XYZ file of C-alpha atoms in Angstrom:
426
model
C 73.552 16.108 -39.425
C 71.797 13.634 -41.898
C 71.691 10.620 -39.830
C 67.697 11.261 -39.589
C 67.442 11.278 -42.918
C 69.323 8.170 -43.187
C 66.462 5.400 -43.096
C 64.703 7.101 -45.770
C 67.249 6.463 -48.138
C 68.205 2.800 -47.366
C 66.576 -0.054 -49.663
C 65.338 -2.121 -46.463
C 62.539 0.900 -46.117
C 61.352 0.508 -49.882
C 61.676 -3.401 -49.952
C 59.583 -3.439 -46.506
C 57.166 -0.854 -48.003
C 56.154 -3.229 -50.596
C 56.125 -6.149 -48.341
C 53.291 -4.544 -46.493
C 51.550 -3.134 -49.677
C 51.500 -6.902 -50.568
C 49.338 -7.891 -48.262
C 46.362 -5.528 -49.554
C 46.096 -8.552 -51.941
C 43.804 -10.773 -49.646
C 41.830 -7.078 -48.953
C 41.633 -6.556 -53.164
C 40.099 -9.656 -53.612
C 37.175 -9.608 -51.163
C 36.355 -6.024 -52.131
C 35.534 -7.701 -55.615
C 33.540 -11.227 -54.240
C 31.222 -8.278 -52.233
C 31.554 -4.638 -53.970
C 29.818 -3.277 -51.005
C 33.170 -3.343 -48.851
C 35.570 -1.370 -51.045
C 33.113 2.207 -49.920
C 35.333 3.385 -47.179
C 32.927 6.030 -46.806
C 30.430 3.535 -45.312
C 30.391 1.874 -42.099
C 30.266 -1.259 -43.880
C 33.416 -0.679 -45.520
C 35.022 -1.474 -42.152
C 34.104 -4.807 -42.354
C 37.008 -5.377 -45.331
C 39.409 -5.206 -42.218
C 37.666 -7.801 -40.243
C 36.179 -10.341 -42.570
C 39.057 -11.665 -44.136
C 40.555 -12.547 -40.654
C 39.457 -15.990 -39.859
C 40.492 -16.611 -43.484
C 43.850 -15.823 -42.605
C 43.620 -17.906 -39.714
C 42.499 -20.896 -41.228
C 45.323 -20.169 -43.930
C 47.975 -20.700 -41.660
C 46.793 -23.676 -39.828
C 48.796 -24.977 -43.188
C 51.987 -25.949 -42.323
C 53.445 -24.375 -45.589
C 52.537 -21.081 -45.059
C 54.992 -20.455 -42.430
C 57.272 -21.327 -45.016
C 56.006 -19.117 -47.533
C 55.780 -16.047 -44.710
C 59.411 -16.658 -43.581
C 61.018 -16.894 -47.460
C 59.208 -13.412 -48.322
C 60.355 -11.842 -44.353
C 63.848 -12.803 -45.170
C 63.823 -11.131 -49.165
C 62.116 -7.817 -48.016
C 61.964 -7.215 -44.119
C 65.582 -8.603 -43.622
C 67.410 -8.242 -47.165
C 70.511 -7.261 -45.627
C 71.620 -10.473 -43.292
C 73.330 -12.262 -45.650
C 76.682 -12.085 -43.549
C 76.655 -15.155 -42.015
C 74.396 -14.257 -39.047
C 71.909 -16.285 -37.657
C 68.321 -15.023 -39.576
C 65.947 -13.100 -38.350
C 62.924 -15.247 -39.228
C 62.967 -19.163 -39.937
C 62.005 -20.135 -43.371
C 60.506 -23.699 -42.129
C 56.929 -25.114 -42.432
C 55.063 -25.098 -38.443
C 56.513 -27.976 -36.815
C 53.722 -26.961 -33.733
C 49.984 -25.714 -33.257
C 52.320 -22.871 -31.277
C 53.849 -22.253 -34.625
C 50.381 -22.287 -36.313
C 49.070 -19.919 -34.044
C 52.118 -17.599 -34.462
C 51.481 -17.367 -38.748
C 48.141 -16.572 -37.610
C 48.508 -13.670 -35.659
C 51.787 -12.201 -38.078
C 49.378 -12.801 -41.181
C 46.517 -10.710 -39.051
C 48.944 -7.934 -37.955
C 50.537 -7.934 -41.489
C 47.281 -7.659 -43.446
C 45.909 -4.871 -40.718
C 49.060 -2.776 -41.159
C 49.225 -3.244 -44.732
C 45.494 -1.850 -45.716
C 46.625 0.984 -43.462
C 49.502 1.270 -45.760
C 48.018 0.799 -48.757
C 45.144 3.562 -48.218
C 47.590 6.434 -47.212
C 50.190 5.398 -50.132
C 47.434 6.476 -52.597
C 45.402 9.362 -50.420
C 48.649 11.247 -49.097
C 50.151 11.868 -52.429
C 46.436 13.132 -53.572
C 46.113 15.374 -50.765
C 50.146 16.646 -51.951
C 48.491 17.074 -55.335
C 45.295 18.944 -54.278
C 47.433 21.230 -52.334
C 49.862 22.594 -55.147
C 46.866 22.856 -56.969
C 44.768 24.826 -54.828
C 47.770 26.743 -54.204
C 48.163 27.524 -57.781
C 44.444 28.443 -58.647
C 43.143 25.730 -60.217
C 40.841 23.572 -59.461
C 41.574 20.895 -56.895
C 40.821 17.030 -57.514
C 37.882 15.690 -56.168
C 38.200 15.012 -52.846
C 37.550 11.447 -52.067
C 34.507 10.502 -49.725
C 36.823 8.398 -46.667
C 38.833 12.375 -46.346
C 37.550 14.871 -43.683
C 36.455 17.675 -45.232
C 38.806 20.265 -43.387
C 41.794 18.662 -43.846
C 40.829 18.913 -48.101
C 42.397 22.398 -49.775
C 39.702 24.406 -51.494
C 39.885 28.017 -52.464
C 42.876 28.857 -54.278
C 45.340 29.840 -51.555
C 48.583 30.736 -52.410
C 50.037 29.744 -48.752
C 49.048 25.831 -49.630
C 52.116 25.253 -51.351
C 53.845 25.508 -48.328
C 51.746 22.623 -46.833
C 52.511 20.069 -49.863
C 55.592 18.354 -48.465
C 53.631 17.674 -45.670
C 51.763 14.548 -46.661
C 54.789 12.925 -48.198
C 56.740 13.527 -45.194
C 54.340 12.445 -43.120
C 53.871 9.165 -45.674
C 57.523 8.387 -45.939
C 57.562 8.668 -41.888
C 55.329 6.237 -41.394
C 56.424 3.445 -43.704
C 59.452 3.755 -42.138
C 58.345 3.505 -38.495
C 55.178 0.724 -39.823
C 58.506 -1.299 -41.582
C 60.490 -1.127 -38.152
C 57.198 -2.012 -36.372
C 56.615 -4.965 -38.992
C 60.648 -6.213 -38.553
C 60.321 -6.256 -35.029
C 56.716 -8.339 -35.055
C 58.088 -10.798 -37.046
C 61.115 -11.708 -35.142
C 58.866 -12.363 -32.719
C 56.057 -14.168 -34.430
C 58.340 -15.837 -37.546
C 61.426 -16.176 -35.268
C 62.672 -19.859 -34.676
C 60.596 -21.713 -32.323
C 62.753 -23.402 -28.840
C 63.067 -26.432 -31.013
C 64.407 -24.948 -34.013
C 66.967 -23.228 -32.090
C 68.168 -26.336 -30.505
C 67.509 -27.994 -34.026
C 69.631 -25.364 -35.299
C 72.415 -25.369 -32.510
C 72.626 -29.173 -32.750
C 73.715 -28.901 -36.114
C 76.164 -26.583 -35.666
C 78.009 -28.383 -33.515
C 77.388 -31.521 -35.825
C 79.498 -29.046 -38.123
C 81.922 -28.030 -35.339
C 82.622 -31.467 -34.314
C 83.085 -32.721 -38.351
C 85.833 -29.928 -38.727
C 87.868 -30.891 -36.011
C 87.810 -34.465 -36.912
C 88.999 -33.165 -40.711
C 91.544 -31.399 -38.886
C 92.947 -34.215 -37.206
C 92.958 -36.650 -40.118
C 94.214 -33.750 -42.067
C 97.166 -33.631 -39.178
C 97.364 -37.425 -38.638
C 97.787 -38.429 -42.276
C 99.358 -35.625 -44.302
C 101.442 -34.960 -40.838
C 102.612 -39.139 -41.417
C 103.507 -38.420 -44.698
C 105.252 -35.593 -44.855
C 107.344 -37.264 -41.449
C 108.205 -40.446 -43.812
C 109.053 -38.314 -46.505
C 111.646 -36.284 -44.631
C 112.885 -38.743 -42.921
C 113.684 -41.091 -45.394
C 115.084 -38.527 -47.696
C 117.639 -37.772 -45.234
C 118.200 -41.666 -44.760
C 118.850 -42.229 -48.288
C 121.286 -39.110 -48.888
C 123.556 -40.114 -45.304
C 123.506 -43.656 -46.548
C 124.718 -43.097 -50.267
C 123.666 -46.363 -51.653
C 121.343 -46.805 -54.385
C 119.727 -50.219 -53.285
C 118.857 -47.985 -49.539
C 117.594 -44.919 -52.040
C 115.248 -46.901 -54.345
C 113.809 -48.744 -51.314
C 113.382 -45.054 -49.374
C 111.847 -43.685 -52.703
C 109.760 -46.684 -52.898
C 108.140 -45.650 -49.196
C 107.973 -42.422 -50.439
C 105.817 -43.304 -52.788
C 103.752 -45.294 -51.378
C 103.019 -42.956 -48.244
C 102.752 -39.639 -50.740
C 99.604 -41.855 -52.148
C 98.059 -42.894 -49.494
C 98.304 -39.515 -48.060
C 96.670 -37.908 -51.856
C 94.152 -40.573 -51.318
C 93.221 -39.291 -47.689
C 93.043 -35.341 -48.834
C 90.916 -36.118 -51.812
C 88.649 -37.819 -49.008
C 89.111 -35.129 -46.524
C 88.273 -32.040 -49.865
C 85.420 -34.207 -51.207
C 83.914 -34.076 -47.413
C 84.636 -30.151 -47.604
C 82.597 -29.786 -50.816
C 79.860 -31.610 -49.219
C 80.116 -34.290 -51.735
C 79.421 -37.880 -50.630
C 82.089 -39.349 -49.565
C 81.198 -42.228 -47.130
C 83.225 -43.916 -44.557
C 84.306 -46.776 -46.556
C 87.141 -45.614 -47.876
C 89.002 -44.822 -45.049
C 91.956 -47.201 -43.321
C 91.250 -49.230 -40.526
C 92.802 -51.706 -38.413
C 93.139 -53.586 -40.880
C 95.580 -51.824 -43.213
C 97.980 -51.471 -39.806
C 100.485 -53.064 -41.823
C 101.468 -49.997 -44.422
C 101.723 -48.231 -41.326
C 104.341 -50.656 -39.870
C 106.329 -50.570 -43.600
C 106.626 -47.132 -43.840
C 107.725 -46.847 -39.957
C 110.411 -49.975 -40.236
C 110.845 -48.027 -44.080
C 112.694 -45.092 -41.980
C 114.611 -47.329 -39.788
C 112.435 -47.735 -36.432
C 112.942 -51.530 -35.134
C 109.071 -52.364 -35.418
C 107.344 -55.251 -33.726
C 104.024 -55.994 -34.330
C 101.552 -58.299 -32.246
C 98.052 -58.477 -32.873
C 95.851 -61.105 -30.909
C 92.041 -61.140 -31.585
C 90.158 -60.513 -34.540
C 90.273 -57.280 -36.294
C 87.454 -57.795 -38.500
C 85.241 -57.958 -35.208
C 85.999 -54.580 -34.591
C 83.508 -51.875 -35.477
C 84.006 -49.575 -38.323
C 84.289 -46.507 -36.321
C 86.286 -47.490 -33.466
C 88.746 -49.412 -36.172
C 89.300 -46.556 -38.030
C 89.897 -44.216 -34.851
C 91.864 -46.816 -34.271
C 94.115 -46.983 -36.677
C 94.394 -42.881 -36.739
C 95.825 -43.272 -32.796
C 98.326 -46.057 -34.103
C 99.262 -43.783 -37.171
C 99.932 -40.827 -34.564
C 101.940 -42.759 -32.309
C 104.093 -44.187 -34.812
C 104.458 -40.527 -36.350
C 105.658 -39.183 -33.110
C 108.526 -42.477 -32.608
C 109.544 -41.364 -36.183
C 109.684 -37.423 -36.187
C 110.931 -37.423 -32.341
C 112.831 -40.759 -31.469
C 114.901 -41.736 -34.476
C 115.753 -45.332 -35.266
C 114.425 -46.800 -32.530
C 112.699 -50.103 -31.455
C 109.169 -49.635 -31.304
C 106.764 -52.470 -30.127
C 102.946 -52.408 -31.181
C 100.435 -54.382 -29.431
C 96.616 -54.556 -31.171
C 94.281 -56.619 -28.611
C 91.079 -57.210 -29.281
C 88.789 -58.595 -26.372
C 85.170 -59.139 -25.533
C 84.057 -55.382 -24.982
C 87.549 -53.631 -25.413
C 90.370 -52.798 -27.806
C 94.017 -52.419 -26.835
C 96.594 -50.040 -28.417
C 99.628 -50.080 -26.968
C 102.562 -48.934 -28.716
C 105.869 -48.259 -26.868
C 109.738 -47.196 -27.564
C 112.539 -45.709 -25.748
C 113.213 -42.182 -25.067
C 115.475 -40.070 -27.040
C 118.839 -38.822 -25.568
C 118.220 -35.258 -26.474
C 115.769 -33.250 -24.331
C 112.066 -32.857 -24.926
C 110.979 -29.480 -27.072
C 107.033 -29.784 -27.224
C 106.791 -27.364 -24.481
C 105.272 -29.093 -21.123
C 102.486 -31.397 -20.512
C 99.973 -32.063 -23.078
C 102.362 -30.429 -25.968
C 101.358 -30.788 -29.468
C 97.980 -31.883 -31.062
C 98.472 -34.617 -31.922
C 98.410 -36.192 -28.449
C 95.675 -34.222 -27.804
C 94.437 -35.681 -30.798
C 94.843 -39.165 -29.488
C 93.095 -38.516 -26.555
C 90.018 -36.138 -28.386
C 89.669 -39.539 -30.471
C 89.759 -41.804 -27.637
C 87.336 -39.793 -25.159
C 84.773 -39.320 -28.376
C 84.267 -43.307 -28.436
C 83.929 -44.097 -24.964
C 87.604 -44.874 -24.055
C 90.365 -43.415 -22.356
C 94.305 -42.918 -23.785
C 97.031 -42.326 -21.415
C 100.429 -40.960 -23.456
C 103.633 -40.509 -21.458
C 106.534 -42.057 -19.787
C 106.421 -45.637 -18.436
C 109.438 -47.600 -17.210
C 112.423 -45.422 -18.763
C 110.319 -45.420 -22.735
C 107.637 -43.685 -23.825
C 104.236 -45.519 -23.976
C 101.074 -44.641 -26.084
C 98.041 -46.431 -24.760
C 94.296 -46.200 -25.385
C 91.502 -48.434 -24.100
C 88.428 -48.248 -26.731
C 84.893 -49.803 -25.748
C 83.790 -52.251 -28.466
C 80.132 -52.569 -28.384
C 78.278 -55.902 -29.102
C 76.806 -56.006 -32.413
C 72.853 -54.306 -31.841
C 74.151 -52.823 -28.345
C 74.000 -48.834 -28.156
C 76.890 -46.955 -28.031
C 78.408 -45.787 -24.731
C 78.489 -42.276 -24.043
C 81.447 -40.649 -24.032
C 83.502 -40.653 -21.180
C 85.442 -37.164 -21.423
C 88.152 -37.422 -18.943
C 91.456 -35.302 -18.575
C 94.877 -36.762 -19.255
C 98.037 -35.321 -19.418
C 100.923 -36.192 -21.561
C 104.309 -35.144 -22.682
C 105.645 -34.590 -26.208
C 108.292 -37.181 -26.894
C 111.053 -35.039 -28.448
């Protein structure tokens, strides 16, 4: 029953109110450069609503303006989209003479609809007032020289008191209606331009993309550690000697740090710190990653032809996430198995193969493709360029990925997004 009465009680309709009041600023201060213009009574009054036009033109040929337009849209037209939803109105300087253009006309239809605003926020509540008194036998307030003469109460009659609400209603109506109508002009006119929507979309799934690579160093390297932990716990109780136990805690150890050292990385990148890519493992620090795996009782051989330093920081550190996976997998799903590791670097490529037999118990990751972190391997892979093929080859299992290295001052390649399948060693 009171959802009419609804907008008239929300804060958007007062905030919006006093946006457009605002804009009787520009209107205030011609009226005092030329007196002449503030006599609404006079035809030359009219020109306050065109003169200061191609000064609000000119205005926002500035790129800042738009910027200064949007900020005060968002606070007062749109106060209440602060829920994570896209805005309403960019708060950006004009990138465009479109964008230029657009300011203009908001600033024209703002200032137009705001003088209109302005003049019945103080005549309708006069008109109220001249009403109760005429209906009450005084004398009424002068009536002021821009009001038609019927429409002003004179006499003393009593029946005018019914007619008081009038004006305010009809005042609070149309700031409601004049705030909607102002909303829905600047989404159009302040909205975000084609190329801030793309501007904006690109980021997002700049944002998107940096996530999912958190979450799979999050899984590759806390998923490692917690592997080696287990496992060599379990080592050192079934073996019950103390020389096998300090060596296992020693791994421990040294894997729970690394790991520490890769969340911290991983939270400071969360809280938007600065991070930097330096300080995490490459190629080049393949070796813990052989300790800890031998440390738990796989049979590890390593060969690594080419040099690793030639590698690109990027596609060394991917790599060394894919050999990190792999060796993961041999651990948590194989056992104590020989595993052989193969790093080739070539002109234009690098090698990963990494291979061990199959367990005797039956797989569990549930089909082709199980688990994520093959899927990881592969997501890694297909984001440099490269391919990775994970699955059975002659009776083992085999983990292989091809990554492009560019020459140094060469472009990178594209990515090359294509489907493999894989099973989850169990």
């Amino acid at each position: 029953m009171f959802a009419p009465l609804r907008p008239y009680a929300r804060a958007v309709t007062f905030t919006r109110w006093l946006h457009l009041v605002m804009a009787c600023v520009v209107g205030t201060l011609f009226a005092f450069v030329a007196p002449g213009l503030a006599r609404m009574d006079e035809v030359r009054g009219l020109w306050l609503l065109v003169l200061p036009l191609p000064f609000l033109f000119a205005a926002a040929m500035v790129p800042g303006v738009r910027l200064s337009e949007g900020t005060q849209a968002r606070l007062l037209l749109f106060p209440h989209d602060r829920d994570g939803r896209p805005p309403a109105v960019a708060a950006s300087a004009s990138a465009s003479w479109g964008d230029r253009w657009r300011t203009g006309l908001w600033m024209a239809l703002r200032y137009e609809l705001g003088m209109l605003t302005a003049f019945l926020s103080v005549h309708l509540p006069f008109l109220a007032a001249a009403l109760v008194a005429s209906a009450g036998g005084t004398e009424a307030p002068e009536k002021p020289p821009v009001w038609p003469s019927p429409l002003w109460p004179s006499g003393g009659e009593a029946w005018h008191a019914a007619l008081a609400p009038l004006p305010l209603a009809g005042l609070a109506a149309f700031v409601v209606a004049a705030g909607a109508l102002t909303a829905g002009a600047a989404r159009r006119l302040l909205g975000p331009s084609a190329a801030e929507r793309i501007a904006a979309l690109e980021e997002r799934t700049d944002r998107l993309l940096e996530h999912n690579r958190l979450a799979r160093e999050l899984h590759d390297s806390i998923g490692h550690a917690l592997t080696v932990a287990v496992v060599q716990a379990g080592a050192a109780r079934a073996a019950g000697s103390e020389e096998f136990t300090r060596l296992a805690l020693t791994a421990i150890e040294e894997t729970g740090r690394h790991a520490l050292e890769d969340l911290e990385r991983v939270l400071r990148t969360l809280r938007e710190d600065t991070p930097g890519p330096g300080g995490r493992p490459t190629l080049a620090d393949t070796e813990r990653l052989l300790a800890a795996a031998r440390g738990s009782g796989a049979h590890v051989t390593a060969e690594v032809t080419g040099p690793l330093e030639a590698v690109p920081g990027p596609v060394s550190r991917e790599g060394y996430r894919i050999v990190q996976e792999a060796l993961t997998n041999v651990v948590r799903h194989a056992g104590p198995v020989p595993v052989s590791v193969r790093i080739a670097v070539r002109e234009g490529a690098l090698e990963l193969d990494i291979r061990n037999p199959l367990p005797e118990r039956p797989a569990a990751a549930g089909g082709p493709g199980g688990g994520s972190g093959l899927r990881g391997i592969r997501e890694r892979a297909a984001l440099l360029g490269g391919r990775a093929e994970t699955g059975e080859h002659d009776g083992g299992w085999r983990v292989r990925a091809l990554l492009p290295v560019p020459a140094p001052g060469a472009p990178p390649r594209a990515p090359a997004l294509k489907r493999r399948t894989g099973r989850a060693v169990a």
